[in-house]
Amino acid sequence: QVQLVESGGGLVQSGGSLRLSCAASGNIFSINDMGWYRQAAGQQRELVADMPSGGSANYLDSVKGRFTVSRDNTKNTVYLQMDSLRPEDTAVYYCKANIVSIGTWWQSVDYWGKGTLVTVSS
């Protein structure tokens, strides 16, 4: 069993900052990609940023230069530092991790967190 638990969402004014965290726990052998998606009301879920294990980060064009994704592999945790927030960043943010579990080394599975709400007021 693997769980992803997000934290750090909330209400912030336009131009402000928030830091999201997502910790993976459970029956983990290794973690490949870890990243963040978001879904605004009435919109499809979209990739915000992800970071492959040992690779370079990828970002949604609209957040480049404002958001920074990072990982602490010793803690199985991924972070999203969000600066210069805009009202259009308002969404539920989901963490996703591609994980190989102990005992099933031949396959990896995508796990999702339950989401954390970020609201940016104008």
PDB file of N, CA and C in Angstrom, residues 35-40 43-51 57-69 80 82 86 88-91 93:
ATOM      1  N   GLY A  35       5.547  14.675  -9.296  1.00  0.00           N
ATOM      2  CA  GLY A  35       5.174  15.979  -9.818  1.00  0.00           C
ATOM      3  C   GLY A  35       3.825  16.461  -9.332  1.00  0.00           C
ATOM      4  N   TRP A  36       3.422  17.582  -9.906  1.00  0.00           N
ATOM      5  CA  TRP A  36       2.188  18.261  -9.507  1.00  0.00           C
ATOM      6  C   TRP A  36       1.304  18.533 -10.714  1.00  0.00           C
ATOM      7  N   TYR A  37       0.030  18.299 -10.515  1.00  0.00           N
ATOM      8  CA  TYR A  37      -1.003  18.626 -11.483  1.00  0.00           C
ATOM      9  C   TYR A  37      -1.995  19.558 -10.798  1.00  0.00           C
ATOM     10  N   ARG A  38      -2.817  20.214 -11.586  1.00  0.00           N
ATOM     11  CA  ARG A  38      -3.876  21.028 -11.001  1.00  0.00           C
ATOM     12  C   ARG A  38      -5.130  20.933 -11.845  1.00  0.00           C
ATOM     13  N   GLN A  39      -6.241  21.178 -11.164  1.00  0.00           N
ATOM     14  CA  GLN A  39      -7.525  21.164 -11.843  1.00  0.00           C
ATOM     15  C   GLN A  39      -8.368  22.318 -11.319  1.00  0.00           C
ATOM     16  N   ALA A  40      -8.624  23.260 -12.186  1.00  0.00           N
ATOM     17  CA  ALA A  40      -9.506  24.370 -11.838  1.00  0.00           C
ATOM     18  C   ALA A  40     -10.952  23.960 -12.096  1.00  0.00           C
ATOM     19  N   GLN A  43     -12.469  22.729 -15.498  1.00  0.00           N
ATOM     20  CA  GLN A  43     -11.347  22.533 -16.409  1.00  0.00           C
ATOM     21  C   GLN A  43     -10.791  21.125 -16.281  1.00  0.00           C
ATOM     22  N   GLN A  44     -10.014  20.722 -17.280  1.00  0.00           N
ATOM     23  CA  GLN A  44      -9.335  19.437 -17.199  1.00  0.00           C
ATOM     24  C   GLN A  44      -8.092  19.546 -16.332  1.00  0.00           C
ATOM     25  N   ARG A  45      -7.701  18.429 -15.778  1.00  0.00           N
ATOM     26  CA  ARG A  45      -6.474  18.402 -14.990  1.00  0.00           C
ATOM     27  C   ARG A  45      -5.284  18.598 -15.930  1.00  0.00           C
ATOM     28  N   GLU A  46      -4.319  19.409 -15.474  1.00  0.00           N
ATOM     29  CA  GLU A  46      -3.148  19.688 -16.297  1.00  0.00           C
ATOM     30  C   GLU A  46      -1.872  19.544 -15.477  1.00  0.00           C
ATOM     31  N   LEU A  47      -0.805  19.186 -16.185  1.00  0.00           N
ATOM     32  CA  LEU A  47       0.497  19.080 -15.547  1.00  0.00           C
ATOM     33  C   LEU A  47       1.030  20.479 -15.235  1.00  0.00           C
ATOM     34  N   VAL A  48       1.452  20.676 -14.007  1.00  0.00           N
ATOM     35  CA  VAL A  48       2.061  21.936 -13.607  1.00  0.00           C
ATOM     36  C   VAL A  48       3.588  21.821 -13.652  1.00  0.00           C
ATOM     37  N   ALA A  49       4.113  20.781 -13.014  1.00  0.00           N
ATOM     38  CA  ALA A  49       5.560  20.582 -12.994  1.00  0.00           C
ATOM     39  C   ALA A  49       5.845  19.158 -12.566  1.00  0.00           C
ATOM     40  N   ASP A  50       6.875  18.579 -13.145  1.00  0.00           N
ATOM     41  CA  ASP A  50       7.297  17.274 -12.653  1.00  0.00           C
ATOM     42  C   ASP A  50       8.811  17.168 -12.713  1.00  0.00           C
ATOM     43  N   MET A  51       9.298  16.195 -11.959  1.00  0.00           N
ATOM     44  CA  MET A  51      10.738  16.016 -11.873  1.00  0.00           C
ATOM     45  C   MET A  51      11.048  14.527 -11.885  1.00  0.00           C
ATOM     46  N   ALA A  57      13.612  19.197 -14.393  1.00  0.00           N
ATOM     47  CA  ALA A  57      12.196  19.491 -14.196  1.00  0.00           C
ATOM     48  C   ALA A  57      11.544  19.962 -15.485  1.00  0.00           C
ATOM     49  N   ASN A  58      10.241  19.698 -15.582  1.00  0.00           N
ATOM     50  CA  ASN A  58       9.425  20.179 -16.688  1.00  0.00           C
ATOM     51  C   ASN A  58       8.308  21.044 -16.110  1.00  0.00           C
ATOM     52  N   TYR A  59       7.988  22.130 -16.816  1.00  0.00           N
ATOM     53  CA  TYR A  59       6.987  23.064 -16.300  1.00  0.00           C
ATOM     54  C   TYR A  59       5.949  23.411 -17.352  1.00  0.00           C
ATOM     55  N   LEU A  60       4.740  23.667 -16.879  1.00  0.00           N
ATOM     56  CA  LEU A  60       3.704  24.283 -17.692  1.00  0.00           C
ATOM     57  C   LEU A  60       4.199  25.678 -18.076  1.00  0.00           C
ATOM     58  N   ASP A  61       3.986  26.072 -19.320  1.00  0.00           N
ATOM     59  CA  ASP A  61       4.528  27.359 -19.779  1.00  0.00           C
ATOM     60  C   ASP A  61       4.094  28.522 -18.886  1.00  0.00           C
ATOM     61  N   SER A  62       2.859  28.519 -18.452  1.00  0.00           N
ATOM     62  CA  SER A  62       2.340  29.666 -17.711  1.00  0.00           C
ATOM     63  C   SER A  62       2.920  29.808 -16.313  1.00  0.00           C
ATOM     64  N   VAL A  63       3.626  28.787 -15.819  1.00  0.00           N
ATOM     65  CA  VAL A  63       4.208  28.881 -14.477  1.00  0.00           C
ATOM     66  C   VAL A  63       5.733  28.988 -14.512  1.00  0.00           C
ATOM     67  N   LYS A  64       6.318  28.900 -15.687  1.00  0.00           N
ATOM     68  CA  LYS A  64       7.780  28.997 -15.786  1.00  0.00           C
ATOM     69  C   LYS A  64       8.257  30.337 -15.239  1.00  0.00           C
ATOM     70  N   GLY A  65       9.286  30.287 -14.419  1.00  0.00           N
ATOM     71  CA  GLY A  65       9.819  31.495 -13.801  1.00  0.00           C
ATOM     72  C   GLY A  65       9.119  31.887 -12.518  1.00  0.00           C
ATOM     73  N   ARG A  66       7.986  31.245 -12.220  1.00  0.00           N
ATOM     74  CA  ARG A  66       7.251  31.577 -10.992  1.00  0.00           C
ATOM     75  C   ARG A  66       7.212  30.392 -10.029  1.00  0.00           C
ATOM     76  N   PHE A  67       7.125  29.184 -10.567  1.00  0.00           N
ATOM     77  CA  PHE A  67       7.039  27.978  -9.742  1.00  0.00           C
ATOM     78  C   PHE A  67       8.345  27.199  -9.844  1.00  0.00           C
ATOM     79  N   THR A  68       8.695  26.516  -8.744  1.00  0.00           N
ATOM     80  CA  THR A  68       9.876  25.670  -8.721  1.00  0.00           C
ATOM     81  C   THR A  68       9.541  24.344  -8.055  1.00  0.00           C
ATOM     82  N   VAL A  69       9.805  23.256  -8.769  1.00  0.00           N
ATOM     83  CA  VAL A  69       9.585  21.925  -8.205  1.00  0.00           C
ATOM     84  C   VAL A  69      10.920  21.368  -7.729  1.00  0.00           C
ATOM     85  N   LEU A  80       6.530  22.030  -4.217  1.00  0.00           N
ATOM     86  CA  LEU A  80       6.241  23.008  -5.260  1.00  0.00           C
ATOM     87  C   LEU A  80       6.229  24.386  -4.616  1.00  0.00           C
ATOM     88  N   MET A  82       5.592  28.100  -5.046  1.00  0.00           N
ATOM     89  CA  MET A  82       4.799  28.916  -5.965  1.00  0.00           C
ATOM     90  C   MET A  82       4.936  30.380  -5.561  1.00  0.00           C
ATOM     91  N   ARG A  86      -1.087  34.131  -9.176  1.00  0.00           N
ATOM     92  CA  ARG A  86      -2.119  34.884  -9.895  1.00  0.00           C
ATOM     93  C   ARG A  86      -3.483  34.235  -9.648  1.00  0.00           C
ATOM     94  N   GLU A  88      -5.525  33.163 -11.694  1.00  0.00           N
ATOM     95  CA  GLU A  88      -5.700  32.017 -12.590  1.00  0.00           C
ATOM     96  C   GLU A  88      -4.953  30.765 -12.137  1.00  0.00           C
ATOM     97  N   ASP A  89      -4.150  30.876 -11.086  1.00  0.00           N
ATOM     98  CA  ASP A  89      -3.506  29.697 -10.501  1.00  0.00           C
ATOM     99  C   ASP A  89      -4.440  28.977  -9.515  1.00  0.00           C
ATOM    100  N   THR A  90      -5.594  29.563  -9.252  1.00  0.00           N
ATOM    101  CA  THR A  90      -6.544  28.950  -8.336  1.00  0.00           C
ATOM    102  C   THR A  90      -6.999  27.597  -8.869  1.00  0.00           C
ATOM    103  N   ALA A  91      -6.837  26.560  -8.054  1.00  0.00           N
ATOM    104  CA  ALA A  91      -7.170  25.196  -8.477  1.00  0.00           C
ATOM    105  C   ALA A  91      -6.936  24.249  -7.305  1.00  0.00           C
ATOM    106  N   TYR A  93      -4.651  21.301  -6.358  1.00  0.00           N
ATOM    107  CA  TYR A  93      -3.353  20.806  -6.788  1.00  0.00           C
ATOM    108  C   TYR A  93      -3.179  19.369  -6.292  1.00  0.00           C
TER     109      TYR A  93
END
